[in-house]
PDB file of C-alpha atoms in Angstrom:
ATOM      1  CA  MET A  26      18.315 -19.886  23.069  1.00  0.00           C
ATOM      2  CA  ALA A  27      15.030 -19.253  24.829  1.00  0.00           C
ATOM      3  CA  GLY A  28      13.171 -18.277  21.658  1.00  0.00           C
ATOM      4  CA  PHE A  29      10.853 -15.381  20.936  1.00  0.00           C
ATOM      5  CA  GLY A  30       8.248 -16.494  23.478  1.00  0.00           C
ATOM      6  CA  ALA A  31      10.482 -15.307  26.314  1.00  0.00           C
ATOM      7  CA  GLY A  32      10.191 -11.740  25.035  1.00  0.00           C
ATOM      8  CA  GLU A  33       6.619 -11.785  23.739  1.00  0.00           C
ATOM      9  CA  ARG A  34       5.240  -9.564  26.502  1.00  0.00           C
ATOM     10  CA  GLN A  35       7.935  -6.956  25.928  1.00  0.00           C
ATOM     11  CA  TRP A  36       7.320  -7.122  22.172  1.00  0.00           C
ATOM     12  CA  ILE A  37       3.609  -6.452  22.580  1.00  0.00           C
ATOM     13  CA  ASP A  38       4.285  -3.605  24.984  1.00  0.00           C
ATOM     14  CA  ARG A  39       6.650  -2.011  22.439  1.00  0.00           C
ATOM     15  CA  LEU A  40       4.364  -2.266  19.404  1.00  0.00           C
ATOM     16  CA  GLY A  41       4.185   1.040  17.589  1.00  0.00           C
ATOM     17  CA  ASN A  42       7.528   2.363  18.808  1.00  0.00           C
ATOM     18  CA  LEU A  43       9.642   4.237  16.281  1.00  0.00           C
ATOM     19  CA  ARG A  44      12.260   1.550  15.676  1.00  0.00           C
ATOM     20  CA  ASN A  45       9.699  -1.163  14.965  1.00  0.00           C
ATOM     21  CA  THR A  46       7.609   1.167  12.805  1.00  0.00           C
ATOM     22  CA  VAL A  47      10.619   2.083  10.650  1.00  0.00           C
ATOM     23  CA  ARG A  48      11.692  -1.556  10.340  1.00  0.00           C
ATOM     24  CA  GLN A  49       8.255  -2.722   9.250  1.00  0.00           C
ATOM     25  CA  GLU A  50       7.891   0.121   6.749  1.00  0.00           C
ATOM     26  CA  MET A  51      11.246  -0.671   5.154  1.00  0.00           C
ATOM     27  CA  ILE A  52      10.347  -4.347   4.773  1.00  0.00           C
ATOM     28  CA  ARG A  53       6.975  -3.367   3.290  1.00  0.00           C
ATOM     29  CA  ARG A  54       8.580  -1.115   0.682  1.00  0.00           C
ATOM     30  CA  GLN A  55      11.214  -3.686  -0.213  1.00  0.00           C
ATOM     31  CA  LEU A  56       8.617  -6.444  -0.618  1.00  0.00           C
ATOM     32  CA  ALA A  57       6.417  -4.217  -2.767  1.00  0.00           C
ATOM     33  CA  ASP A  58       9.057  -4.296  -5.520  1.00  0.00           C
ATOM     34  CA  HIS A  59       8.517  -8.046  -5.926  1.00  0.00           C
ATOM     35  CA  VAL A  60       4.834  -8.685  -5.177  1.00  0.00           C
ATOM     36  CA  ASN A  61       1.669  -8.554  -7.251  1.00  0.00           C
ATOM     37  CA  SER A  62      -1.976  -8.998  -6.336  1.00  0.00           C
ATOM     38  CA  SER A  63      -2.297 -12.469  -7.871  1.00  0.00           C
ATOM     39  CA  MET A  64       0.148 -14.062  -5.426  1.00  0.00           C
ATOM     40  CA  SER A  65      -0.623 -16.468  -2.622  1.00  0.00           C
ATOM     41  CA  VAL A  66       1.382 -15.696   0.518  1.00  0.00           C
ATOM     42  CA  LEU A  67       2.414 -17.703   3.574  1.00  0.00           C
ATOM     43  CA  ASP A  68       3.811 -15.707   6.508  1.00  0.00           C
ATOM     44  CA  VAL A  69       5.358 -18.005   9.129  1.00  0.00           C
ATOM     45  CA  GLY A  70       5.581 -16.368  12.536  1.00  0.00           C
ATOM     46  CA  CYS A  71       3.414 -13.506  11.307  1.00  0.00           C
ATOM     47  CA  GLY A  72       3.068 -11.995  14.788  1.00  0.00           C
ATOM     48  CA  GLN A  73       0.643  -9.091  14.931  1.00  0.00           C
ATOM     49  CA  GLY A  74       0.430  -9.197  11.137  1.00  0.00           C
ATOM     50  CA  ASN A  75       2.247  -6.098   9.902  1.00  0.00           C
ATOM     51  CA  GLN A  76       3.397  -7.607   6.611  1.00  0.00           C
ATOM     52  CA  LEU A  77       0.558 -10.128   6.291  1.00  0.00           C
ATOM     53  CA  LEU A  78      -2.032  -7.355   6.395  1.00  0.00           C
ATOM     54  CA  GLU A  79      -0.121  -5.152   3.958  1.00  0.00           C
ATOM     55  CA  LEU A  80       0.118  -8.045   1.492  1.00  0.00           C
ATOM     56  CA  ALA A  81      -3.594  -8.744   1.890  1.00  0.00           C
ATOM     57  CA  ALA A  82      -4.269  -5.061   1.220  1.00  0.00           C
ATOM     58  CA  LEU A  83      -2.391  -5.418  -2.078  1.00  0.00           C
ATOM     59  CA  GLY A  84      -4.843  -8.163  -3.052  1.00  0.00           C
ATOM     60  CA  CYS A  85      -2.709 -11.194  -2.236  1.00  0.00           C
ATOM     61  CA  THR A  86      -4.291 -14.351  -0.841  1.00  0.00           C
ATOM     62  CA  ALA A  87      -2.734 -14.169   2.612  1.00  0.00           C
ATOM     63  CA  THR A  88      -2.187 -17.003   5.105  1.00  0.00           C
ATOM     64  CA  GLY A  89      -0.474 -16.363   8.434  1.00  0.00           C
ATOM     65  CA  ILE A  90       0.844 -18.874  10.953  1.00  0.00           C
ATOM     66  CA  GLU A  91       1.485 -17.727  14.530  1.00  0.00           C
ATOM     67  CA  PRO A  92       1.741 -19.725  17.787  1.00  0.00           C
ATOM     68  CA  SER A  93       0.837 -16.831  20.111  1.00  0.00           C
ATOM     69  CA  ALA A  94      -2.893 -16.517  20.784  1.00  0.00           C
ATOM     70  CA  GLU A  95      -2.486 -12.878  21.813  1.00  0.00           C
ATOM     71  CA  LEU A  96      -0.603 -11.926  18.662  1.00  0.00           C
ATOM     72  CA  ARG A  97      -3.100 -13.816  16.501  1.00  0.00           C
ATOM     73  CA  ASP A  98      -5.889 -11.878  18.179  1.00  0.00           C
ATOM     74  CA  LEU A  99      -4.144  -8.561  17.498  1.00  0.00           C
ATOM     75  CA  CYS A 100      -3.685  -9.579  13.865  1.00  0.00           C
ATOM     76  CA  SER A 101      -7.285 -10.720  13.494  1.00  0.00           C
ATOM     77  CA  ARG A 102      -8.683  -7.524  14.992  1.00  0.00           C
ATOM     78  CA  ALA A 103      -6.454  -5.344  12.823  1.00  0.00           C
ATOM     79  CA  GLY A 104      -7.545  -7.257   9.726  1.00  0.00           C
ATOM     80  CA  HIS A 105     -11.202  -6.910  10.672  1.00  0.00           C
ATOM     81  CA  HIS A 106     -10.750  -3.178  11.260  1.00  0.00           C
ATOM     82  CA  ARG A 107      -9.254  -2.796   7.770  1.00  0.00           C
ATOM     83  CA  GLN A 108     -11.866  -5.139   6.245  1.00  0.00           C
ATOM     84  CA  LEU A 109      -9.177  -7.474   4.933  1.00  0.00           C
ATOM     85  CA  SER A 110      -9.595 -11.172   4.253  1.00  0.00           C
ATOM     86  CA  ILE A 111      -6.820 -13.282   5.795  1.00  0.00           C
ATOM     87  CA  GLU A 112      -6.422 -16.902   6.851  1.00  0.00           C
ATOM     88  CA  LEU A 113      -4.866 -17.040  10.321  1.00  0.00           C
ATOM     89  CA  LEU A 114      -3.717 -20.381  11.731  1.00  0.00           C
ATOM     90  CA  ASP A 115      -2.369 -21.544  15.087  1.00  0.00           C
ATOM     91  CA  GLY A 116       1.028 -23.102  14.468  1.00  0.00           C
ATOM     92  CA  SER A 117       4.747 -22.622  14.007  1.00  0.00           C
ATOM     93  CA  ILE A 118       7.586 -23.629  11.727  1.00  0.00           C
ATOM     94  CA  GLU A 119       7.963 -26.808  13.781  1.00  0.00           C
ATOM     95  CA  ASN A 120       4.526 -28.154  12.810  1.00  0.00           C
ATOM     96  CA  LEU A 121       3.902 -26.744   9.335  1.00  0.00           C
ATOM     97  CA  ASP A 122       2.966 -30.147   7.923  1.00  0.00           C
ATOM     98  CA  ALA A 123       0.191 -30.559  10.466  1.00  0.00           C
ATOM     99  CA  VAL A 124      -1.107 -27.031   9.925  1.00  0.00           C
ATOM    100  CA  ILE A 125      -1.037 -26.596   6.135  1.00  0.00           C
ATOM    101  CA  ALA A 126      -0.490 -30.154   4.843  1.00  0.00           C
ATOM    102  CA  ASP A 127       1.236 -30.026   1.428  1.00  0.00           C
ATOM    103  CA  ARG A 128       0.194 -26.507   0.359  1.00  0.00           C
ATOM    104  CA  ARG A 129       2.724 -24.362  -1.503  1.00  0.00           C
ATOM    105  CA  PHE A 130       2.735 -20.625  -2.106  1.00  0.00           C
ATOM    106  CA  ASP A 131       3.965 -17.918  -4.467  1.00  0.00           C
ATOM    107  CA  LEU A 132       5.632 -16.083  -1.579  1.00  0.00           C
ATOM    108  CA  VAL A 133       6.826 -17.506   1.737  1.00  0.00           C
ATOM    109  CA  CYS A 134       7.819 -14.965   4.412  1.00  0.00           C
ATOM    110  CA  ALA A 135       9.800 -15.491   7.595  1.00  0.00           C
ATOM    111  CA  HIS A 136      10.583 -12.106   9.095  1.00  0.00           C
ATOM    112  CA  GLY A 137      12.441 -11.889  12.397  1.00  0.00           C
ATOM    113  CA  LEU A 138      12.272 -15.657  12.871  1.00  0.00           C
ATOM    114  CA  LEU A 139      15.659 -17.195  12.083  1.00  0.00           C
ATOM    115  CA  MET A 140      17.504 -15.463  14.929  1.00  0.00           C
ATOM    116  CA  TYR A 141      15.435 -17.381  17.503  1.00  0.00           C
ATOM    117  CA  LEU A 142      15.879 -20.847  15.968  1.00  0.00           C
ATOM    118  CA  VAL A 143      18.707 -23.201  16.898  1.00  0.00           C
ATOM    119  CA  ASP A 144      18.941 -24.875  13.469  1.00  0.00           C
ATOM    120  CA  ARG A 145      18.874 -22.201  10.785  1.00  0.00           C
ATOM    121  CA  SER A 146      19.608 -24.641   7.962  1.00  0.00           C
ATOM    122  CA  ALA A 147      16.683 -26.886   8.857  1.00  0.00           C
ATOM    123  CA  ALA A 148      14.370 -23.877   9.105  1.00  0.00           C
ATOM    124  CA  ILE A 149      15.366 -22.578   5.674  1.00  0.00           C
ATOM    125  CA  ALA A 150      14.862 -26.041   4.173  1.00  0.00           C
ATOM    126  CA  THR A 151      11.412 -26.314   5.769  1.00  0.00           C
ATOM    127  CA  LEU A 152      10.366 -22.913   4.446  1.00  0.00           C
ATOM    128  CA  ALA A 153      11.811 -23.579   0.984  1.00  0.00           C
ATOM    129  CA  GLN A 154       9.650 -26.683   0.615  1.00  0.00           C
ATOM    130  CA  ARG A 155       6.607 -24.387   0.687  1.00  0.00           C
ATOM    131  CA  VAL A 156       7.719 -22.231  -2.263  1.00  0.00           C
ATOM    132  CA  ARG A 157       6.090 -23.004  -5.608  1.00  0.00           C
ATOM    133  CA  PRO A 158       8.135 -23.141  -8.824  1.00  0.00           C
ATOM    134  CA  GLY A 159       8.704 -19.529  -9.805  1.00  0.00           C
ATOM    135  CA  GLY A 160       7.858 -18.425  -6.273  1.00  0.00           C
ATOM    136  CA  LEU A 161       9.757 -16.271  -3.801  1.00  0.00           C
ATOM    137  CA  MET A 162      11.006 -16.494  -0.243  1.00  0.00           C
ATOM    138  CA  SER A 163      11.462 -13.386   1.911  1.00  0.00           C
ATOM    139  CA  VAL A 164      13.515 -13.682   5.096  1.00  0.00           C
ATOM    140  CA  THR A 165      14.924 -11.139   7.509  1.00  0.00           C
ATOM    141  CA  PHE A 166      17.606 -11.838  10.086  1.00  0.00           C
ATOM    142  CA  ARG A 167      20.036 -10.038  12.369  1.00  0.00           C
ATOM    143  CA  ASN A 168      23.081  -8.877  10.428  1.00  0.00           C
ATOM    144  CA  GLY A 169      26.199 -10.618  11.722  1.00  0.00           C
ATOM    145  CA  HIS A 170      28.421  -8.171   9.831  1.00  0.00           C
ATOM    146  CA  ALA A 171      27.016  -5.233  11.825  1.00  0.00           C
ATOM    147  CA  LEU A 172      26.551  -6.750  15.262  1.00  0.00           C
ATOM    148  CA  ALA A 173      29.031  -4.315  16.820  1.00  0.00           C
ATOM    149  CA  MET A 174      27.344  -1.244  15.311  1.00  0.00           C
ATOM    150  CA  ARG A 175      24.633  -0.654  17.910  1.00  0.00           C
ATOM    151  CA  PRO A 176      26.849  -0.867  21.024  1.00  0.00           C
ATOM    152  CA  GLY A 177      29.477   1.200  19.227  1.00  0.00           C
ATOM    153  CA  LEU A 178      27.012   3.957  18.366  1.00  0.00           C
ATOM    154  CA  ARG A 179      25.930   4.001  22.002  1.00  0.00           C
ATOM    155  CA  GLY A 180      29.500   4.388  23.185  1.00  0.00           C
ATOM    156  CA  ASP A 181      29.538   0.903  24.693  1.00  0.00           C
ATOM    157  CA  TRP A 182      33.062   0.090  23.555  1.00  0.00           C
ATOM    158  CA  ALA A 183      33.361  -3.079  25.627  1.00  0.00           C
ATOM    159  CA  GLY A 184      30.119  -4.341  24.121  1.00  0.00           C
ATOM    160  CA  ALA A 185      31.263  -3.419  20.617  1.00  0.00           C
ATOM    161  CA  LEU A 186      34.543  -5.281  21.042  1.00  0.00           C
ATOM    162  CA  ALA A 187      32.778  -8.345  22.411  1.00  0.00           C
ATOM    163  CA  ALA A 188      30.340  -8.323  19.480  1.00  0.00           C
ATOM    164  CA  LEU A 189      33.211  -8.621  17.010  1.00  0.00           C
ATOM    165  CA  ASP A 190      33.926 -12.158  18.181  1.00  0.00           C
ATOM    166  CA  THR A 191      30.483 -13.707  18.571  1.00  0.00           C
ATOM    167  CA  ASP A 192      27.247 -14.336  16.710  1.00  0.00           C
ATOM    168  CA  ARG A 193      25.142 -14.156  19.903  1.00  0.00           C
ATOM    169  CA  TYR A 194      23.520 -11.067  21.331  1.00  0.00           C
ATOM    170  CA  THR A 195      20.777 -10.046  23.730  1.00  0.00           C
ATOM    171  CA  ASN A 196      18.132  -8.080  21.883  1.00  0.00           C
ATOM    172  CA  GLU A 197      15.936  -5.175  22.972  1.00  0.00           C
ATOM    173  CA  LEU A 198      13.425  -7.661  24.392  1.00  0.00           C
ATOM    174  CA  GLY A 199      16.052  -9.116  26.708  1.00  0.00           C
ATOM    175  CA  VAL A 200      16.142 -12.384  24.751  1.00  0.00           C
ATOM    176  CA  GLU A 201      19.326 -14.127  23.625  1.00  0.00           C
ATOM    177  CA  ALA A 202      19.367 -14.534  19.847  1.00  0.00           C
ATOM    178  CA  ARG A 203      21.773 -15.224  16.983  1.00  0.00           C
ATOM    179  CA  ALA A 204      23.080 -13.038  14.179  1.00  0.00           C
ATOM    180  CA  ASP A 205      23.730 -14.597  10.771  1.00  0.00           C
ATOM    181  CA  LEU A 206      25.973 -13.780   7.820  1.00  0.00           C
ATOM    182  CA  LEU A 207      24.451 -12.932   4.458  1.00  0.00           C
ATOM    183  CA  ASP A 208      26.602 -15.419   2.536  1.00  0.00           C
ATOM    184  CA  ASP A 209      25.612 -18.262   4.864  1.00  0.00           C
ATOM    185  CA  VAL A 210      21.899 -17.602   4.400  1.00  0.00           C
ATOM    186  CA  VAL A 211      22.206 -17.132   0.627  1.00  0.00           C
ATOM    187  CA  ASN A 212      24.214 -20.363   0.294  1.00  0.00           C
ATOM    188  CA  GLU A 213      21.646 -22.311   2.299  1.00  0.00           C
ATOM    189  CA  LEU A 214      18.843 -20.911   0.156  1.00  0.00           C
ATOM    190  CA  ALA A 215      20.785 -21.955  -2.948  1.00  0.00           C
ATOM    191  CA  SER A 216      21.189 -25.481  -1.593  1.00  0.00           C
ATOM    192  CA  CYS A 217      17.377 -25.601  -1.417  1.00  0.00           C
ATOM    193  CA  GLY A 218      17.017 -24.461  -5.021  1.00  0.00           C
ATOM    194  CA  LEU A 219      16.357 -20.751  -4.442  1.00  0.00           C
ATOM    195  CA  GLY A 220      18.578 -18.151  -6.080  1.00  0.00           C
ATOM    196  CA  LEU A 221      19.192 -14.661  -4.731  1.00  0.00           C
ATOM    197  CA  VAL A 222      17.004 -11.978  -6.319  1.00  0.00           C
ATOM    198  CA  GLU A 223      17.893  -9.025  -4.068  1.00  0.00           C
ATOM    199  CA  TRP A 224      19.007  -8.182  -0.567  1.00  0.00           C
ATOM    200  CA  TYR A 225      18.535  -5.063   1.526  1.00  0.00           C
ATOM    201  CA  GLY A 226      19.747  -3.548   4.746  1.00  0.00           C
ATOM    202  CA  VAL A 227      16.964  -2.889   7.238  1.00  0.00           C
ATOM    203  CA  GLU A 228      16.822  -0.363  10.080  1.00  0.00           C
ATOM    204  CA  LEU A 229      19.654   1.910   9.023  1.00  0.00           C
ATOM    205  CA  LEU A 230      20.146   5.277  10.655  1.00  0.00           C
ATOM    206  CA  ASP A 231      19.419   7.791   7.885  1.00  0.00           C
ATOM    207  CA  ALA A 232      17.786   7.883   4.437  1.00  0.00           C
ATOM    208  CA  GLU A 233      16.333   4.482   5.239  1.00  0.00           C
ATOM    209  CA  ASP A 234      14.781   3.554   1.925  1.00  0.00           C
ATOM    210  CA  GLN A 235      17.636   4.445  -0.416  1.00  0.00           C
ATOM    211  CA  ALA A 236      20.506   3.559   1.896  1.00  0.00           C
ATOM    212  CA  GLY A 237      19.044   0.102   2.483  1.00  0.00           C
ATOM    213  CA  ARG A 238      19.311  -0.607  -1.262  1.00  0.00           C
ATOM    214  CA  ARG A 239      22.890   0.554  -1.890  1.00  0.00           C
ATOM    215  CA  ASP A 240      26.422  -0.494  -1.053  1.00  0.00           C
ATOM    216  CA  PRO A 241      28.168   0.141   1.252  1.00  0.00           C
ATOM    217  CA  TYR A 242      25.284   1.424   3.390  1.00  0.00           C
ATOM    218  CA  ARG A 243      23.080  -1.648   3.314  1.00  0.00           C
ATOM    219  CA  TRP A 244      25.859  -3.609   5.027  1.00  0.00           C
ATOM    220  CA  LEU A 245      25.315  -1.391   8.088  1.00  0.00           C
ATOM    221  CA  GLY A 246      21.680  -2.332   8.672  1.00  0.00           C
ATOM    222  CA  SER A 247      21.053  -4.121  11.947  1.00  0.00           C
ATOM    223  CA  GLN A 248      18.943  -6.602   9.973  1.00  0.00           C
ATOM    224  CA  VAL A 249      19.211  -8.016   6.461  1.00  0.00           C
ATOM    225  CA  HIS A 250      16.242  -8.688   4.165  1.00  0.00           C
ATOM    226  CA  VAL A 251      16.853 -11.363   1.520  1.00  0.00           C
ATOM    227  CA  ILE A 252      14.502 -12.217  -1.337  1.00  0.00           C
ATOM    228  CA  ALA A 253      15.198 -15.422  -3.274  1.00  0.00           C
ATOM    229  CA  ARG A 254      13.372 -17.207  -6.100  1.00  0.00           C
ATOM    230  CA  ARG A 255      12.782 -20.826  -7.014  1.00  0.00           C
ATOM    231  CA  PRO A 256      13.191 -21.316 -10.793  1.00  0.00           C
TER     232      PRO A 256
END
């Protein structure tokens, strides 16, 4: 997989479009059920800072890690405009040790990251090491159970059939990525000592907030949002 960098320009050009706005708002609402102002937060691959800035606005001590200079600049300028205090660092999941040493946090976020990484298990283990006892991890990933939904809804029957037999897809940025299954991610979190607290569907078609919290509708979200806790 080429990774997110191959689609960065397209991502920046699409900032503010309806789909991304809805997705970010759903994640914000879902996180708000689990966050308080005393928490320290690490957002790995924070991008332009949608969730990082919202968490800072709640009063959290917010640290973001992002390898893209342009996205860091967008995040920094947005934070300055909102008069928010954030720590923004140049780095990625591959060099966390060099960037933040042995720091641990009350909440570790990795939103829209796993689908671009070859070794999901290693990434989850790396992120889990940064969660304090009693802390949370929040991850979003492409829903492998619903990979055929989007082409099917568009009437692309050949694409829908093909999606039933693969975990790979080309996203709206034109980048090849991977979809994951909820049970696989939850089991890997458990192997790192984090138990499932809640999961949500993200980017559903209608009644976004409520549908994303209920069966069977949350299974239809194009992305899944998992929140897990370390005892």
